[in-house]
Short mmCIF file of C-alpha atoms and ligand atoms in Angstrom, two decimals:
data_model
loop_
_atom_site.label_atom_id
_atom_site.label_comp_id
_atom_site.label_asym_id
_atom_site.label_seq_id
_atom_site.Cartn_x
_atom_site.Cartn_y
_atom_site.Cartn_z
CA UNK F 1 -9.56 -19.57 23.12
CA UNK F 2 -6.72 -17.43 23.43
CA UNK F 3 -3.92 -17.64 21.58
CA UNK F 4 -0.59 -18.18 23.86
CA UNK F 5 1.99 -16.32 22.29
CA UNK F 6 5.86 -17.10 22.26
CA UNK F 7 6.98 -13.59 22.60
CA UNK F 8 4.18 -11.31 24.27
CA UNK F 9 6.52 -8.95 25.39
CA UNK F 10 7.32 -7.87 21.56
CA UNK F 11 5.52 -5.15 19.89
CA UNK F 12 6.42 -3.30 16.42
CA UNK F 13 9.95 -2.07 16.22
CA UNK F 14 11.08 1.05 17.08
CA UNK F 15 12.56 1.57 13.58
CA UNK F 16 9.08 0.68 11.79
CA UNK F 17 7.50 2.82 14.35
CA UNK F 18 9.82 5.87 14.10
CA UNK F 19 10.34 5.65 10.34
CA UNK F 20 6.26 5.62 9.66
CA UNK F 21 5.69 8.35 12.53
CA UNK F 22 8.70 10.53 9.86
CA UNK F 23 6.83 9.58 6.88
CA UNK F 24 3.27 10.98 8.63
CA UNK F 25 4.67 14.21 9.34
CA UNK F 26 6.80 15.06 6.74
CA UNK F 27 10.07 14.95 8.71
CA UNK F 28 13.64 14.03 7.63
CA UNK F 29 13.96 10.47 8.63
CA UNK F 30 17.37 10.09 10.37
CA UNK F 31 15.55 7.60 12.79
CA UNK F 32 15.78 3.88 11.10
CA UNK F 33 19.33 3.08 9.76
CA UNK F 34 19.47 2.82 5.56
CA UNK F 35 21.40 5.29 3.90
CA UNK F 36 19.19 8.20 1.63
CA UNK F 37 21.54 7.79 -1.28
CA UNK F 38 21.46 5.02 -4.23
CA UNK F 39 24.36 2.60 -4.59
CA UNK F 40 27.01 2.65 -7.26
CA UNK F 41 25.16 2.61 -10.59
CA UNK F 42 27.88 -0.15 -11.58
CA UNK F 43 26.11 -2.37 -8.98
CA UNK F 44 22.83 -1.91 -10.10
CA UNK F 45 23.54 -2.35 -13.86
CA UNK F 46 24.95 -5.97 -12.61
CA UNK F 47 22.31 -6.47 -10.73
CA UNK F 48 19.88 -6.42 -14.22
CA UNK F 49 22.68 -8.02 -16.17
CA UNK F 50 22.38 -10.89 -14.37
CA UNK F 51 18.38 -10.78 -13.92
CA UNK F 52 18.19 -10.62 -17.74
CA UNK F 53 20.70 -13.36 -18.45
CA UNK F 54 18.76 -15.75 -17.12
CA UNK F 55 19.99 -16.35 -13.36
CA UNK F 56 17.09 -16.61 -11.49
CA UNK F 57 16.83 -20.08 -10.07
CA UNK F 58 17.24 -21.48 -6.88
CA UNK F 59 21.17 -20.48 -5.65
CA UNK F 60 23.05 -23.33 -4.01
CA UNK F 61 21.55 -23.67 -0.51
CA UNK F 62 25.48 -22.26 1.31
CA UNK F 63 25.68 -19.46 -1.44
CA UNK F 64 27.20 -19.31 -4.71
CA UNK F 65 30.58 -20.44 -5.19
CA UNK F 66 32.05 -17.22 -6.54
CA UNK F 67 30.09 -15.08 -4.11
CA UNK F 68 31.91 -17.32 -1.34
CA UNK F 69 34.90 -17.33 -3.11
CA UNK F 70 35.01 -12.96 -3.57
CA UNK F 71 34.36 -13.42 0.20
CA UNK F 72 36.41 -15.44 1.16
CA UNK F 73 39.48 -12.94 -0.66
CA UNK F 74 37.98 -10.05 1.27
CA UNK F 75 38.42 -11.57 4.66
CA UNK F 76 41.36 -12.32 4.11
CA UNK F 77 42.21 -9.26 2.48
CA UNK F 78 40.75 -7.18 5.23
CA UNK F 79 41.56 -9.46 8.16
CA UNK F 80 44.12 -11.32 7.44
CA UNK F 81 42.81 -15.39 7.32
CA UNK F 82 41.43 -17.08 4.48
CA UNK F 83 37.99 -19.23 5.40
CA UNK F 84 37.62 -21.97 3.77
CA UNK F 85 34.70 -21.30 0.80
CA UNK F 86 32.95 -25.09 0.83
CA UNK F 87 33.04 -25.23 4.33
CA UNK F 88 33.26 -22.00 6.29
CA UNK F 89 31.06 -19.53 4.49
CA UNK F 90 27.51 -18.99 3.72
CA UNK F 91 25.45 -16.44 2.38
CA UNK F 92 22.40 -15.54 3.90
CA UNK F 93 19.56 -13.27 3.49
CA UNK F 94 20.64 -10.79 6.01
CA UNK F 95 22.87 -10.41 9.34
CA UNK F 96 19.64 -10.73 10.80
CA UNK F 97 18.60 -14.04 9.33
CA UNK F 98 22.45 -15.09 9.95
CA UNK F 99 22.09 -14.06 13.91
CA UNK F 100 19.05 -15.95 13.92
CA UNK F 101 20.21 -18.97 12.59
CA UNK F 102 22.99 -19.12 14.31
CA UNK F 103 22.07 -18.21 17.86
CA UNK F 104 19.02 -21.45 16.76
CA UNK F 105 22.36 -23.64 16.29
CA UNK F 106 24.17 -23.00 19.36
CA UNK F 107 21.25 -22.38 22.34
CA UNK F 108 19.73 -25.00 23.81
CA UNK F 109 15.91 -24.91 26.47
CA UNK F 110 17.53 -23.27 29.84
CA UNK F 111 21.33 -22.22 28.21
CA UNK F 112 22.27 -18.19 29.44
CA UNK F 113 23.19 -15.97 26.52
CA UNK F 114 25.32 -12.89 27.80
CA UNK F 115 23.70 -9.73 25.83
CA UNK F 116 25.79 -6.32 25.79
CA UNK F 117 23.45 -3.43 26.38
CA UNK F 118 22.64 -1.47 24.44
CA UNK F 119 21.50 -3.94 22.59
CA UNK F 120 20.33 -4.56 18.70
CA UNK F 121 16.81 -5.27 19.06
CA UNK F 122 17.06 -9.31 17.12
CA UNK F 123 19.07 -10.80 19.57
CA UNK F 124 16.74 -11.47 22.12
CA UNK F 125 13.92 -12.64 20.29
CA UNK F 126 16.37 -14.91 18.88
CA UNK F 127 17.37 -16.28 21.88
CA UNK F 128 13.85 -16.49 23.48
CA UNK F 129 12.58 -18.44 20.41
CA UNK F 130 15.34 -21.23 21.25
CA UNK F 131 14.40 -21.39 24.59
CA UNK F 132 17.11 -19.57 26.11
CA UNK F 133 17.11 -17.07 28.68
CA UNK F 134 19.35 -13.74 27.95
CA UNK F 135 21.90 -12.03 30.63
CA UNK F 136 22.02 -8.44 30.14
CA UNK F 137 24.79 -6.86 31.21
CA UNK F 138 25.43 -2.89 30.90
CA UNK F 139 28.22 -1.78 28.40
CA UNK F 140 30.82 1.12 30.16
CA UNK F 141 28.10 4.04 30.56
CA UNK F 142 30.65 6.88 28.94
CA UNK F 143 32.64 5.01 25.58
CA UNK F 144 30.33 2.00 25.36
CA UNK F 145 33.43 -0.27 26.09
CA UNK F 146 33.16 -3.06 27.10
CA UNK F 147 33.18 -4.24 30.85
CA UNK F 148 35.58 -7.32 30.78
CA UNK F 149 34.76 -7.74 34.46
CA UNK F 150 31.73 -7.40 34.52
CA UNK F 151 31.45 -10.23 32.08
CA UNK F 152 33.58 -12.40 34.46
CA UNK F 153 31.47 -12.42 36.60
CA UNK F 154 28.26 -13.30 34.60
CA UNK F 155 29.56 -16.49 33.69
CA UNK F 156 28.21 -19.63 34.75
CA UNK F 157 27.85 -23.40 33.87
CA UNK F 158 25.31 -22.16 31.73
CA UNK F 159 26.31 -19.75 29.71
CA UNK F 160 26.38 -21.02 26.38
CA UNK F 161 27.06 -17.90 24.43
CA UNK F 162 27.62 -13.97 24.40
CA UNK F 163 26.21 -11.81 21.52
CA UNK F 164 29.12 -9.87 20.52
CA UNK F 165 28.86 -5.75 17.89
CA UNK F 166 31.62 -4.12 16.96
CA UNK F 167 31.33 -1.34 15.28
CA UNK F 168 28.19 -1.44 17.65
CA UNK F 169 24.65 0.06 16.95
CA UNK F 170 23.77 2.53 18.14
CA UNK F 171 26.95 3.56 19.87
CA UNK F 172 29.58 2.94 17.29
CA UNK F 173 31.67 1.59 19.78
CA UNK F 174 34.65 -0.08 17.39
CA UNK F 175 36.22 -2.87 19.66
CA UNK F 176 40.50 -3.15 20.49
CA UNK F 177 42.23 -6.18 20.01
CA UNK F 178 42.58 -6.15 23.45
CA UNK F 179 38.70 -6.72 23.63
CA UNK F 180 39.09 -9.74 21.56
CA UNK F 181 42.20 -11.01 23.76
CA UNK F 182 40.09 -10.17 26.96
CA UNK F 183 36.78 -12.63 25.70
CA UNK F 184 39.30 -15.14 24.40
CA UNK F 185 40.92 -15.29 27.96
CA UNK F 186 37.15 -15.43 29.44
CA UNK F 187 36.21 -18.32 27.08
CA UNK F 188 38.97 -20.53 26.81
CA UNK F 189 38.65 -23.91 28.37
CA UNK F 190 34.80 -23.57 28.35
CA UNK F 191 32.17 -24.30 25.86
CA UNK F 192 30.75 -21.03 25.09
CA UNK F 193 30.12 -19.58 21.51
CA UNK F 194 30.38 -16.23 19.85
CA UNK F 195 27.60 -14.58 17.77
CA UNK F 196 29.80 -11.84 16.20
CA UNK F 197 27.45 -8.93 14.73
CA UNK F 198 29.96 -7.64 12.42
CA UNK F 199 27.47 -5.63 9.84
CA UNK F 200 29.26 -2.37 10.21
CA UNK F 201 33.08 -3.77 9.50
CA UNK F 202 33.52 -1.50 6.56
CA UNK F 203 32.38 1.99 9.12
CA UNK F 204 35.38 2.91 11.06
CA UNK F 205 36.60 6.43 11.64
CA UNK F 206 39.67 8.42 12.79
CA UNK F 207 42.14 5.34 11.93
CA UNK F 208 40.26 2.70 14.07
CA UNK F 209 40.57 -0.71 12.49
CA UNK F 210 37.89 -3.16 12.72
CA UNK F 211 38.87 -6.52 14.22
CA UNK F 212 36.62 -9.07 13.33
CA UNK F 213 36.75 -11.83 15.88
CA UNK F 214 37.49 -14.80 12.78
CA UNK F 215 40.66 -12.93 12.64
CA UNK F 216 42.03 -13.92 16.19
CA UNK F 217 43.07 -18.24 16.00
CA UNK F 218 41.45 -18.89 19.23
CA UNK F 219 38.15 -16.87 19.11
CA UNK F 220 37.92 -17.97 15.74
CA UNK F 221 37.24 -21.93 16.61
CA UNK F 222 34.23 -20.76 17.99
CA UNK F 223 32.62 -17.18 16.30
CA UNK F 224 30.00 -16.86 13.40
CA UNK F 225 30.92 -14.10 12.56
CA UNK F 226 27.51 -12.14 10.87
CA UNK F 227 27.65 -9.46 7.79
CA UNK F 228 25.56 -7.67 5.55
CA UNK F 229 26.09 -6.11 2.18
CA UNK F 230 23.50 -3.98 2.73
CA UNK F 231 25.45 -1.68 5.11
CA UNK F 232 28.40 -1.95 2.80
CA UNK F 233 26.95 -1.04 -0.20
CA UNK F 234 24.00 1.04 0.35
CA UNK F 235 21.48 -1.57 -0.18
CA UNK F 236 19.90 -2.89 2.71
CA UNK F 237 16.81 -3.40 1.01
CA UNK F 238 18.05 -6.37 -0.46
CA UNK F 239 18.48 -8.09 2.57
CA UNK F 240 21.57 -10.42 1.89
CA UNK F 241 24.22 -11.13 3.82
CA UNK F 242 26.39 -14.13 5.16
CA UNK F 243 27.77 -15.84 7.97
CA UNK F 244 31.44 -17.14 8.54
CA UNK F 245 32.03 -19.84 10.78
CA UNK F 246 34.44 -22.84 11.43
CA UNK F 247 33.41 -25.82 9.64
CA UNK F 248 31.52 -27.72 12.78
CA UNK F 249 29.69 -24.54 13.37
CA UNK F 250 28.83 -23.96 9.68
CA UNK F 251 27.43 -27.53 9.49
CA UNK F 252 25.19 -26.91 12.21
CA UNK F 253 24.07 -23.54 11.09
CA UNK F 254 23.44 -24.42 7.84
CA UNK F 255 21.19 -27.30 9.18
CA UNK F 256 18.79 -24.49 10.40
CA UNK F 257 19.77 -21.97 7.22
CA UNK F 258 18.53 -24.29 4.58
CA UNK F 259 14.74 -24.34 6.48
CA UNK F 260 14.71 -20.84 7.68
CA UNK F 261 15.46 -19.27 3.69
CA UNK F 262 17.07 -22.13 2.70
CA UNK F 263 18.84 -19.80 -0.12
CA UNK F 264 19.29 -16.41 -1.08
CA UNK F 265 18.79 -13.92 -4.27
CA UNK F 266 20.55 -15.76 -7.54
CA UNK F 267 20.74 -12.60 -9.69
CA UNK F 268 22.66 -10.54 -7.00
CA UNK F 269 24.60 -12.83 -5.40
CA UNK F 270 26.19 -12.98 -8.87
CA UNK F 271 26.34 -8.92 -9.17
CA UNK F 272 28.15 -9.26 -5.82
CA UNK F 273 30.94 -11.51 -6.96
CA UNK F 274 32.08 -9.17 -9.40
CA UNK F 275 31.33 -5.79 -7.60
CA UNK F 276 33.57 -7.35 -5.07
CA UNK F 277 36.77 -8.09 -6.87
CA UNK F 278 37.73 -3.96 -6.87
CA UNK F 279 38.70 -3.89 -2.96
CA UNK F 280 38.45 -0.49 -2.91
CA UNK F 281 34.67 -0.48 -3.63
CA UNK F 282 34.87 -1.81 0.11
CA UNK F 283 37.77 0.01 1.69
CA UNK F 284 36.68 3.54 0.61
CA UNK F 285 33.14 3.43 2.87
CA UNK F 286 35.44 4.41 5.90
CA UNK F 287 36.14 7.69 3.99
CA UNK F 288 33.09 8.26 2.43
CA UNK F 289 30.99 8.01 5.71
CA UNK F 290 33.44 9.83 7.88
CA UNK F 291 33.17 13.05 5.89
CA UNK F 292 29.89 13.02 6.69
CA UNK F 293 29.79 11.93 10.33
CA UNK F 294 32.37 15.39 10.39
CA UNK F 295 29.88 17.07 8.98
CA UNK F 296 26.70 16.45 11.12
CA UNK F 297 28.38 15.67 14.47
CA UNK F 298 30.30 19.48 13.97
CA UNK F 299 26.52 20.75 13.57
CA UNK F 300 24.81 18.59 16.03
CA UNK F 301 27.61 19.98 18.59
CA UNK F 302 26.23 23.63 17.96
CA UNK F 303 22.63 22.85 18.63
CA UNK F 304 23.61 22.29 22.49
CA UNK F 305 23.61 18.65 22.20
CA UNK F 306 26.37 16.32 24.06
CA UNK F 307 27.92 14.58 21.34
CA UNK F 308 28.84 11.27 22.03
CA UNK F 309 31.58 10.09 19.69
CA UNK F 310 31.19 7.59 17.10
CA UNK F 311 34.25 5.40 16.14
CA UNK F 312 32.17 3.70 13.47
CA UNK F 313 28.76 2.82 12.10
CA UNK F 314 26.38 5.20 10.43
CA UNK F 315 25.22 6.46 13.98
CA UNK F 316 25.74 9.02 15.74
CA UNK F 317 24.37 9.76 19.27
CA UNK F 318 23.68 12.55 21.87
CA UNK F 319 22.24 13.57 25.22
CA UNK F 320 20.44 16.08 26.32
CA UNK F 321 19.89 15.13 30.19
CA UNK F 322 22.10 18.54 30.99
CA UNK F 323 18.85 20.46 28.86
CA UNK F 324 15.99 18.35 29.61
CA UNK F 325 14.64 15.65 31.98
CA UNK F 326 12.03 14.94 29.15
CA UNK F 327 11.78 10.98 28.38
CA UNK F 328 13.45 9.86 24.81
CA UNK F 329 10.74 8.00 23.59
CA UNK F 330 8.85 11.53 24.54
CA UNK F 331 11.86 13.84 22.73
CA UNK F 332 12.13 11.31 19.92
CA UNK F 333 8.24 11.62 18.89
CA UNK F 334 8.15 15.79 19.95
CA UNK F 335 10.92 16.11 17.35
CA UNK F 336 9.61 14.98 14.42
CA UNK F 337 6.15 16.53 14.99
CA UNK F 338 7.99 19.65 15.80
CA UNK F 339 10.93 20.24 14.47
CA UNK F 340 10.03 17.55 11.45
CA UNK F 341 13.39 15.66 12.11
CA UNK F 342 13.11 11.91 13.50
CA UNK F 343 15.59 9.98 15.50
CA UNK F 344 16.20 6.86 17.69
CA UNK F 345 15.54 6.77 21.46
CA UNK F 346 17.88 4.86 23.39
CA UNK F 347 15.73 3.43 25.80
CA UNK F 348 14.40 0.94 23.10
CA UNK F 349 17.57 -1.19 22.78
CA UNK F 350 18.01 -1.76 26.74
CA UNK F 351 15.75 -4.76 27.91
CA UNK F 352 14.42 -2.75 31.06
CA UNK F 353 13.97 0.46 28.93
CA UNK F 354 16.83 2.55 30.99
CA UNK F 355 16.15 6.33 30.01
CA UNK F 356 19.41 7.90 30.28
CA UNK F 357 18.81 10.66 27.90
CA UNK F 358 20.51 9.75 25.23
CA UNK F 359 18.85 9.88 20.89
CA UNK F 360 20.55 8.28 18.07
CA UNK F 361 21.23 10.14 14.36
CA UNK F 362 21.64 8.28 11.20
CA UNK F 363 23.65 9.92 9.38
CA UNK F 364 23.68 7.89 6.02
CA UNK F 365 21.82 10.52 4.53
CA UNK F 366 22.76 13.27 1.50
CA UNK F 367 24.62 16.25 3.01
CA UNK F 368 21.91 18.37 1.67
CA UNK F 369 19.17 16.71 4.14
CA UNK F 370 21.90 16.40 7.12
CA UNK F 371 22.41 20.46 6.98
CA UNK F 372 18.72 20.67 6.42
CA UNK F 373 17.97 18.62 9.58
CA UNK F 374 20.91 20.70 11.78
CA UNK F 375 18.93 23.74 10.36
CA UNK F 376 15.96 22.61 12.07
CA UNK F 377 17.00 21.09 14.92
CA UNK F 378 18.60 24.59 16.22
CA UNK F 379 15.06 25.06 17.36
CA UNK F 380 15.44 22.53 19.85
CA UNK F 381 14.15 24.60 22.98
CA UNK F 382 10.72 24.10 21.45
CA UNK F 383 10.98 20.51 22.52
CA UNK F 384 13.31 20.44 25.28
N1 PMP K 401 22.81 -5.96 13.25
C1 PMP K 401 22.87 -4.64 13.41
C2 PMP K 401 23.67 -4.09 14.53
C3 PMP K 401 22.18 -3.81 12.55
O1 PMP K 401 22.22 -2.49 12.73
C4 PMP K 401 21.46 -4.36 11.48
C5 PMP K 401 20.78 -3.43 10.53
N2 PMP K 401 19.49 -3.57 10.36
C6 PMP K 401 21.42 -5.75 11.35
C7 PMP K 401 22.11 -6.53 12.26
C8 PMP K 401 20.64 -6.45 10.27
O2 PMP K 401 21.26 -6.48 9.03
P1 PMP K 401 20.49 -6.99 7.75
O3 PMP K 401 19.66 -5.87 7.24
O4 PMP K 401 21.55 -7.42 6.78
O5 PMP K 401 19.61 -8.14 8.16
N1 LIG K 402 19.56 -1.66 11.77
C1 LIG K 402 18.67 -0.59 11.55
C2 LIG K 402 18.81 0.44 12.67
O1 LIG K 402 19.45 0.20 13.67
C3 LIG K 402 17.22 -0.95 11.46
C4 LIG K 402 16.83 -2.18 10.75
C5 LIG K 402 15.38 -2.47 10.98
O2 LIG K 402 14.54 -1.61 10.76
N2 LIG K 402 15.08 -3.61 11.49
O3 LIG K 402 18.27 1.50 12.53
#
């Protein structure tokens, strides 16, 4: 017999593939996105504190109450609103188990999902698996803005949602408010939801300010908006993150929450509570990853790369179409045989594979191993 599968089209990830191909060959891995650094030693010593004392049960299915509750303060805090912790907020194992869950609350067999290429590659699984059908639409090909037209005109009767990043991965892409007062204008009057992707809200550069979309009244009524503390605090391999929403939406994506995980990691949901009543453990990331975007993107320039500029995220990206007609995927697998540095190719996060020349850095690394890999990649002509 053979087996029909739901989603033939999907293979292993780009960021498994890239980050084992690294691994093989030695190279500096500034493919996959996790920082090369630990996280704050106070963390981690909460982390055990809490192992050790005993909490390592079950955690309420929405999330601890003073995880929600430290939350809760930060949003409003950092974007002005406070949710409401019983009702509005839930923590999750991951932005991507919150964009699954709630994309499975909101799309129905046959509804249209508007997806912003490029794309993060869990959105369209997620919205395949629920029976809906995705509408790509191209982001602005030089600043990754945001083509408010363009999105006019996708709308239908169907559309029953729009997958939303800002900062956005891999572009860093930080949207304006008048981004959010553009979709609220698109939206209002009509019954379509927001997925808000929001994992790299503590990543902006050069002054930008993140907006999240729970922080404008009207978009609010109908965002989950998605985070992660992995990308905050240098952990993403704990895999924990949450999802705020107004209560209706909440009740419906914690339906499909408490079956999916159902909850999420007792002893550091607890360490998290605490870490986050200092606000500037939070607000100092901008800083801290700027310096070092500075640093690489100054070096990257010299190699003879097109820089394209990030505005936030841990990503930075270039092209190389005015050196090399050479396919990404191609470039991407050349340079860390070669040159022993590994990267992202673009091509992977548009759903028709578009080559447009264009790699993606993460630069969440030590400075030592960023100068290391600028070192090496001055040898580019050996691959382009
Ligand atoms: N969205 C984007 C844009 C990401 O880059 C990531 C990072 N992997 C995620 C979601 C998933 O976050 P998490 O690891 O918390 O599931
Ligand atoms: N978000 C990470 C990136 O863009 C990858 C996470 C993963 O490997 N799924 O590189």
């Amino acid at each position: 017999m053979t087996f029909y599968s739901k989603l033939p089209h999907i293979g292993t990830t780009i960021f498994t593939i890239m980050s084992q191909l690294a691994s093989e060959e030695g190279a500096l891995n500034l493919s996959q996105g996790f920082p090369g650094f630990g996280a704050d030693p106070v963390l981690l010593e909460l982390v055990g504190k809490y192992a050790r004392e005993g909490y390592n049960q079950y955690a309420p299915m929405s999330g601890i109450p003073e995880l929600r509750q430290a939350l809760a303060e930060k949003t409003r805090l950092t974007q002005g609103y406070l949710p409401d912790l019983a009702d509005e907020v839930t923590i999750v194992s991951g932005a991507t188990e919150a964009i699954f869950s709630a994309v499975s609350a909101v799309v129905r067999q046959g509804d249209e999902v508007i997806v912003l290429e490029p794309a993060y590659d869990s959105y369209e699984p997620a919205i395949t698996l629920n029976g809906g059908v995705p509408i790509y639409l191209p982001l602005n090909s030089i600043d990754f803005s945001v083509d408010w037209e363009r999105v006019q005109a996708a709308i239908t009767s169907k559309t029953r949602a729009i997958m939303v990043n800002s900062p956005h991965n891999p572009s860093g892409f930080v949207w304006k408010e008048s981004d959010l007062e553009a979709l609220a204008n698109l939206i209002r009057d009509r019954e379509i939801y927001v997925i808000s992707d929001e994992v790299y809200e503590h990543i902006t550069f050069d002054g930008e300010k993140h907006f999240s979309l729970g922080a404008h009244l009207e978009l609010r009524a109908k965002t989950f908006v998605c985070g992660s503390f992995g990308k905050t605090f240098h952990v993403t391999g704990w895999k924990i993150g949450y999802c705020i929403a107004p209560k209706n939406l909440t009740d419906e994506f914690r339906k499909i929450h408490q079956y999916v995980t159902f909850s999420t990691v007792t002893p550091i949901q607890f360490a998290l509570a605490d870490y986050l009543q200092v606000p500037d453990r939070y607000l100092s990331i901008s800083a801290f990853y700027q310096r070092k975007r500075d640093l690489f993107a100054r070096g990257l320039a010299e190699t003879g790369l097109n820089i394209i500029p990030s505005q936030g995220s841990f990503f930075q990206m270039a092209s190389y179409s005015h050196l090399s007609q050479i396919s990404d995927q191609e470039l991407a697998k050349e340079m860390t045989k070669k040159l022993k540095v590994a990267c992202i190719p673009i091509s992977v996060f548009y759903s028709d594979k578009k080559d447009d020349k264009i790699i993606r850095f993460c630069f969440a690394k030590e400075d030592q191993v960023l100068l290391e890999a600028l070192e090496r990649l001055k040898n580019l002509s050996l691959v382009l």
